[in-house]
Coordinates of C-alpha atoms in Angstrom, one line a residue:
M1 CA -82.5 122.7 61.2
H2 CA -78.8 123.1 62.1
K3 CA -76.5 123.5 59.0
V4 CA -73.1 121.8 59.0
G5 CA -70.5 122.0 56.3
F6 CA -67.7 119.4 55.6
V7 CA -64.6 120.0 53.5
D8 CA -63.0 117.1 51.5
C9 CA -65.1 114.0 52.5
N10 CA -65.0 111.0 50.3
A11 CA -68.1 108.9 49.5
S12 CA -67.9 106.6 52.5
E13 CA -67.3 109.6 54.9
R14 CA -70.3 111.4 53.3
N15 CA -72.3 108.4 54.0
F16 CA -71.3 108.0 57.6
F17 CA -72.0 111.6 58.4
T18 CA -75.4 111.6 56.5
K19 CA -76.5 108.7 58.7
A20 CA -75.1 110.0 61.9
L21 CA -76.3 113.5 61.4
K22 CA -79.8 112.6 59.8
D23 CA -81.5 115.5 61.7
Y24 CA -78.9 118.1 60.4
K25 CA -78.7 119.8 57.0
L26 CA -75.4 118.8 55.7
Y27 CA -73.3 120.4 52.8
F28 CA -70.2 118.9 51.5
Y29 CA -67.5 121.1 49.8
N30 CA -64.4 120.4 47.8
S31 CA -61.3 122.4 48.8
E32 CA -59.9 122.3 45.1
K33 CA -62.5 125.0 44.5
D34 CA -60.4 127.2 46.9
D35 CA -63.3 129.8 47.3
Y36 CA -64.8 130.2 50.7
Q37 CA -67.8 132.0 49.0
Q38 CA -68.9 128.5 48.3
F39 CA -69.8 128.1 52.0
E40 CA -73.5 128.6 53.0
K41 CA -73.1 131.9 55.0
D42 CA -75.3 130.5 57.9
L43 CA -73.3 127.4 58.6
E44 CA -73.2 126.7 62.3
A45 CA -70.3 124.1 62.3
L46 CA -67.6 123.5 59.9
S47 CA -65.6 120.3 59.6
V48 CA -62.2 120.3 58.1
F49 CA -59.2 117.9 57.5
V50 CA -55.6 119.0 58.6
D51 CA -54.7 120.4 55.1
Y52 CA -57.5 122.9 54.7
N53 CA -56.7 126.3 56.2
V54 CA -59.5 128.0 58.2
T55 CA -58.6 131.7 57.8
K56 CA -60.0 134.9 59.3
D57 CA -61.7 135.5 56.0
I58 CA -63.6 132.2 56.2
I59 CA -64.6 132.8 59.8
K60 CA -65.8 136.4 59.0
H61 CA -67.8 134.9 56.1
L62 CA -69.7 132.4 58.3
S63 CA -71.6 134.9 60.5
K64 CA -73.5 132.2 62.4
L65 CA -70.5 129.8 62.9
K66 CA -70.3 128.2 66.3
L67 CA -67.8 125.5 65.9
I68 CA -64.9 124.5 63.8
T69 CA -64.2 120.8 64.3
C70 CA -61.0 119.4 62.8
R71 CA -60.9 115.7 61.7
S72 CA -57.5 115.5 62.8
A73 CA -55.3 115.8 66.1
G74 CA -53.6 118.8 64.7
F75 CA -55.3 122.3 64.7
D76 CA -52.6 124.6 63.4
N77 CA -54.6 125.0 60.1
V78 CA -57.2 127.0 62.1
D79 CA -56.8 130.7 63.2
V80 CA -57.6 129.8 66.7
D81 CA -57.1 133.2 68.1
Y82 CA -59.6 134.9 65.8
A83 CA -62.0 131.9 66.1
K84 CA -62.0 132.5 69.9
S85 CA -62.5 136.3 69.5
K86 CA -65.7 135.7 67.5
G87 CA -67.0 133.1 70.0
V88 CA -66.3 130.2 67.8
Q89 CA -65.3 127.1 69.4
V90 CA -62.4 125.0 68.0
A91 CA -62.3 121.3 68.6
N92 CA -60.1 118.5 67.2
A93 CA -59.8 114.7 67.3
P94 CA -57.3 113.8 70.1
G95 CA -56.0 110.2 70.7
Y96 CA -57.4 108.6 67.4
G97 CA -53.8 107.7 66.4
K98 CA -52.6 106.0 69.6
H99 CA -52.5 102.7 67.7
S100 CA -52.2 103.8 64.0
V101 CA -49.6 106.5 64.3
A102 CA -47.6 104.6 66.9
E103 CA -47.6 101.4 64.7
Y104 CA -46.5 103.6 61.6
V105 CA -43.6 104.8 63.6
F106 CA -42.3 101.3 63.9
A107 CA -43.1 100.5 60.3
L108 CA -40.8 103.4 59.4
L109 CA -38.2 102.5 61.9
L110 CA -38.0 98.9 60.9
N111 CA -37.7 99.8 57.3
L112 CA -34.8 102.0 58.2
S113 CA -33.2 99.7 60.8
R114 CA -33.2 96.6 58.5
K115 CA -32.9 98.5 55.3
I116 CA -35.8 97.0 53.6
T117 CA -36.2 99.4 50.8
V118 CA -32.4 99.3 50.0
T119 CA -32.7 95.5 50.1
L120 CA -35.6 95.4 47.7
E121 CA -33.8 97.8 45.3
E122 CA -30.3 96.3 45.4
E123 CA -29.5 93.2 43.3
Q124 CA -28.3 90.3 45.3
D125 CA -24.5 89.4 45.2
V126 CA -23.9 86.6 42.8
D127 CA -22.4 84.3 45.5
G128 CA -25.5 85.0 47.7
M129 CA -23.6 87.0 50.3
V130 CA -25.5 89.7 52.1
R131 CA -24.0 93.0 51.2
K132 CA -22.7 95.2 53.9
A133 CA -24.9 98.0 52.5
E134 CA -27.9 95.9 53.3
R135 CA -26.8 95.2 57.0
G136 CA -29.1 96.8 59.6
F137 CA -29.1 96.9 63.3
D138 CA -31.4 95.4 66.1
L139 CA -34.0 97.5 68.0
F140 CA -33.4 95.4 71.1
G141 CA -31.3 97.3 73.7
K142 CA -31.3 100.5 71.7
T143 CA -32.5 103.9 73.3
L144 CA -35.7 105.4 72.0
G145 CA -36.3 109.1 72.8
I146 CA -40.0 110.0 72.8
V147 CA -40.6 113.7 72.6
G148 CA -44.2 114.2 73.8
L149 CA -46.0 111.6 76.0
G150 CA -49.7 112.1 74.8
A151 CA -51.8 109.5 73.5
I152 CA -49.6 108.6 70.6
G153 CA -46.4 108.9 72.6
K154 CA -47.9 106.4 75.1
G155 CA -48.8 104.0 72.2
V156 CA -45.2 104.2 71.0
T157 CA -44.0 103.3 74.4
A158 CA -46.0 100.1 74.6
I159 CA -44.6 98.9 71.3
A160 CA -41.1 100.0 72.2
K161 CA -41.2 97.8 75.3
G162 CA -42.1 94.6 73.1
F163 CA -38.9 95.2 71.2
G164 CA -36.9 95.5 74.4
M165 CA -35.9 99.1 73.8
N166 CA -34.8 101.4 76.6
I167 CA -37.2 104.3 76.8
I168 CA -36.5 107.9 77.7
A169 CA -38.9 110.8 77.2
Y170 CA -39.3 114.5 77.5
D171 CA -42.7 116.2 78.1
P172 CA -43.1 119.5 79.7
F173 CA -46.6 118.5 81.0
P174 CA -45.9 114.7 82.2
D175 CA -48.6 112.2 83.1
E176 CA -46.9 111.1 86.4
D177 CA -49.2 108.2 86.8
F178 CA -48.3 106.7 83.5
I179 CA -44.6 107.4 83.9
Q180 CA -44.6 105.6 87.2
R181 CA -46.7 102.7 85.9
N182 CA -44.5 102.1 83.0
S183 CA -41.1 103.1 84.7
I184 CA -40.3 105.6 82.0
K185 CA -37.0 107.6 82.5
M186 CA -37.9 111.3 81.9
V187 CA -35.1 113.8 81.0
A188 CA -35.1 117.3 82.3
N189 CA -34.9 118.9 78.8
L190 CA -34.8 118.1 75.1
D191 CA -31.1 118.4 74.8
D192 CA -30.6 115.6 77.1
L193 CA -33.0 113.3 75.2
L194 CA -31.3 114.2 71.8
K195 CA -27.8 113.5 73.2
H196 CA -28.7 110.1 74.7
S197 CA -31.1 108.6 72.1
D198 CA -30.4 106.1 69.4
I199 CA -33.8 107.0 67.8
V200 CA -35.8 110.1 68.4
T201 CA -39.5 110.4 67.5
L202 CA -41.6 113.5 67.7
H203 CA -45.3 113.5 69.0
V204 CA -46.0 117.1 69.8
P205 CA -48.5 119.6 68.3
L206 CA -47.4 122.4 66.1
L207 CA -47.6 125.7 67.9
R208 CA -46.1 129.2 66.9
E209 CA -43.4 128.8 69.7
N210 CA -42.2 125.4 68.4
V211 CA -41.7 125.9 64.7
H212 CA -38.4 124.4 63.9
F213 CA -38.4 122.8 67.3
I214 CA -35.6 120.6 65.9
D215 CA -33.2 122.9 64.2
E216 CA -29.6 122.5 63.0
E217 CA -28.3 123.2 66.4
K218 CA -30.5 120.5 68.0
M219 CA -29.6 118.0 65.3
R220 CA -26.0 118.4 65.9
L221 CA -26.5 117.3 69.4
M222 CA -27.7 113.8 68.3
K223 CA -25.5 110.8 67.8
K224 CA -24.2 110.3 64.3
S225 CA -25.6 107.0 64.4
A226 CA -29.1 108.2 65.3
I227 CA -32.4 108.3 63.4
L228 CA -34.9 111.0 63.5
I229 CA -38.6 110.2 63.0
N230 CA -41.5 112.6 62.6
T231 CA -45.1 111.7 62.2
A232 CA -46.4 114.9 63.9
R233 CA -46.1 118.0 61.8
G234 CA -43.6 118.8 59.3
E235 CA -42.8 122.4 60.6
L236 CA -41.3 120.9 63.7
I237 CA -38.0 120.1 61.9
D238 CA -36.0 122.6 59.9
T239 CA -36.1 120.6 56.6
V240 CA -33.3 122.5 54.8
A241 CA -31.1 122.0 57.8
L242 CA -31.9 118.4 58.0
V243 CA -30.6 117.9 54.3
R244 CA -27.4 119.6 55.2
I245 CA -27.1 117.4 58.5
L246 CA -27.8 114.2 56.5
H247 CA -25.3 115.2 53.7
Q248 CA -22.6 115.9 56.3
K249 CA -23.3 112.4 57.9
Q250 CA -24.1 114.0 61.1
L251 CA -27.1 111.7 61.3
A252 CA -27.6 108.0 60.2
G253 CA -31.1 108.5 58.8
A254 CA -34.6 110.0 58.9
A255 CA -38.2 108.9 58.4
L256 CA -40.6 111.7 57.7
D257 CA -44.4 111.2 57.3
V258 CA -44.9 115.0 57.5
I259 CA -42.7 117.6 56.1
E260 CA -42.7 121.4 55.5
S261 CA -44.8 122.3 52.4
E262 CA -45.8 118.7 52.1
Y263 CA -48.6 119.6 49.6
L264 CA -45.8 119.9 47.0
L265 CA -45.4 116.1 47.3
D266 CA -48.5 116.0 45.0
P267 CA -47.3 116.5 41.4
E268 CA -50.6 118.4 40.5
E269 CA -50.3 120.6 43.4
F270 CA -46.7 121.4 42.7
V271 CA -47.5 122.3 39.2
R272 CA -50.4 124.5 40.3
F273 CA -48.1 126.2 42.7
V274 CA -45.1 127.0 40.2
S275 CA -47.7 128.1 37.7
S276 CA -49.2 130.8 40.2
D277 CA -47.4 134.2 40.6
T278 CA -49.5 135.1 43.7
D279 CA -48.0 133.0 46.4
E280 CA -46.1 135.3 48.7
N281 CA -44.2 132.4 50.4
R282 CA -42.9 131.2 47.0
D283 CA -39.2 131.4 47.9
V284 CA -39.7 129.4 51.2
A285 CA -41.8 126.7 49.5
L286 CA -39.3 126.3 46.5
R287 CA -36.5 125.8 49.1
H288 CA -38.7 123.2 50.7
A289 CA -39.5 121.5 47.4
A290 CA -35.6 121.4 46.6
A291 CA -35.1 119.9 50.2
I292 CA -37.8 117.3 49.7
L293 CA -36.4 116.3 46.3
A294 CA -32.9 115.9 48.1
L295 CA -34.4 113.8 51.0
E296 CA -36.2 111.5 48.7
R297 CA -33.0 110.7 46.7
M298 CA -31.1 109.8 49.9
P299 CA -31.0 105.9 50.6
N300 CA -31.1 106.5 54.3
V301 CA -34.3 108.5 54.3
L302 CA -37.9 107.7 54.0
V303 CA -40.6 110.2 53.0
T304 CA -44.3 109.3 53.0
N305 CA -47.1 111.6 52.3
H306 CA -48.9 112.1 55.7
N307 CA -50.2 108.6 55.7
A308 CA -49.6 107.5 59.4
F309 CA -53.3 108.2 60.5
N310 CA -54.8 106.3 57.4
T311 CA -56.4 103.1 58.8
T312 CA -59.9 102.1 58.8
E313 CA -60.1 102.2 62.6
A314 CA -58.5 105.7 62.9
I315 CA -60.9 107.2 60.4
L316 CA -63.8 105.7 62.0
S317 CA -62.6 107.1 65.5
I318 CA -62.1 110.5 63.9
N319 CA -65.5 110.7 62.4
E320 CA -67.2 109.4 65.5
M321 CA -65.4 112.2 67.5
T322 CA -66.4 114.8 64.8
V323 CA -70.1 113.8 65.3
E324 CA -69.8 114.0 69.0
N325 CA -68.3 117.5 68.7
I326 CA -71.0 118.7 66.3
K327 CA -73.7 117.4 68.5
G328 CA -72.2 118.8 71.7
A329 CA -71.7 122.3 70.2
I330 CA -74.9 123.0 68.3
G331 CA -77.2 119.9 68.8
G332 CA -77.6 119.7 72.6
G333 CA -75.4 116.5 72.8
R334 CA -74.7 115.3 76.3
K335 CA -71.1 114.6 75.6
G336 CA -68.6 117.5 75.8
L337 CA -66.3 118.5 72.9
R338 CA -63.3 116.7 72.2
G339 CA -59.9 118.5 72.2
L340 CA -61.5 121.8 72.8
R341 CA -59.3 124.7 72.2

């Protein structure tokens, strides 16, 4: 019987996988144990969420491993190169967020554009007048710059059209058919998009070469009235530089569902981190923690804890793709692997 391990599944997810993979031997693990020795050594497949790192040591430990399947669109938490060198396939769940994440982009954007959080927190003037501090702006007629026209970027495009926004996009591997059908204006490089957008939203995977893709230099190209949105990966933006740019009023605002060292948003994780003396990246993480604290105190910034994916429909889509990947890799399934790396 094929053996499959799952890391960090809740009760409903365990129930789903148990029913969908009834002919497999399933093992469910908790990442808080933080010990890869807990894994059965003869697992053939390992399923993880985006916040669990599959390291070289884990891959070495699982000598019969054939598949690592990420229950996420991202796969930067896996040592893909080493996995490939050992003949282990790596798959993810692409496209699940074309509605959920795209909608969340506009939830964040509308909160900032209409200053909803500020309005809820401020007391109303005694004469009933709307305070200038609560005055927002229309999305209609504004230019939305979409970085990355994958499934989520395409979903953002559809919603933006409904708001009457002008759309420009940058993607080094454009879908020409989609671009023509939707009359999207493509720009030649990222700098052009940053210079001409009122709102910039990021929808690209995290790779070694695009860490701090949006650094201080790139942010200074943007309009002072612009808003920066990130629902992709926190490391795409230089967080410390973003604090500096916002403090200098070189940007009007930011909405971040992902952020560098985002595990520090969890109070228990933060306490565990500062109590440890073994983390070699301590100085970097502490700088990120200070930046997160500064951002959370800014009225023109929204920070949410990696929640854009979190809808019933998206989770079902992820889990279904995970089952397809497992059956395709070790169970003789007819469908190919999704998001194969």
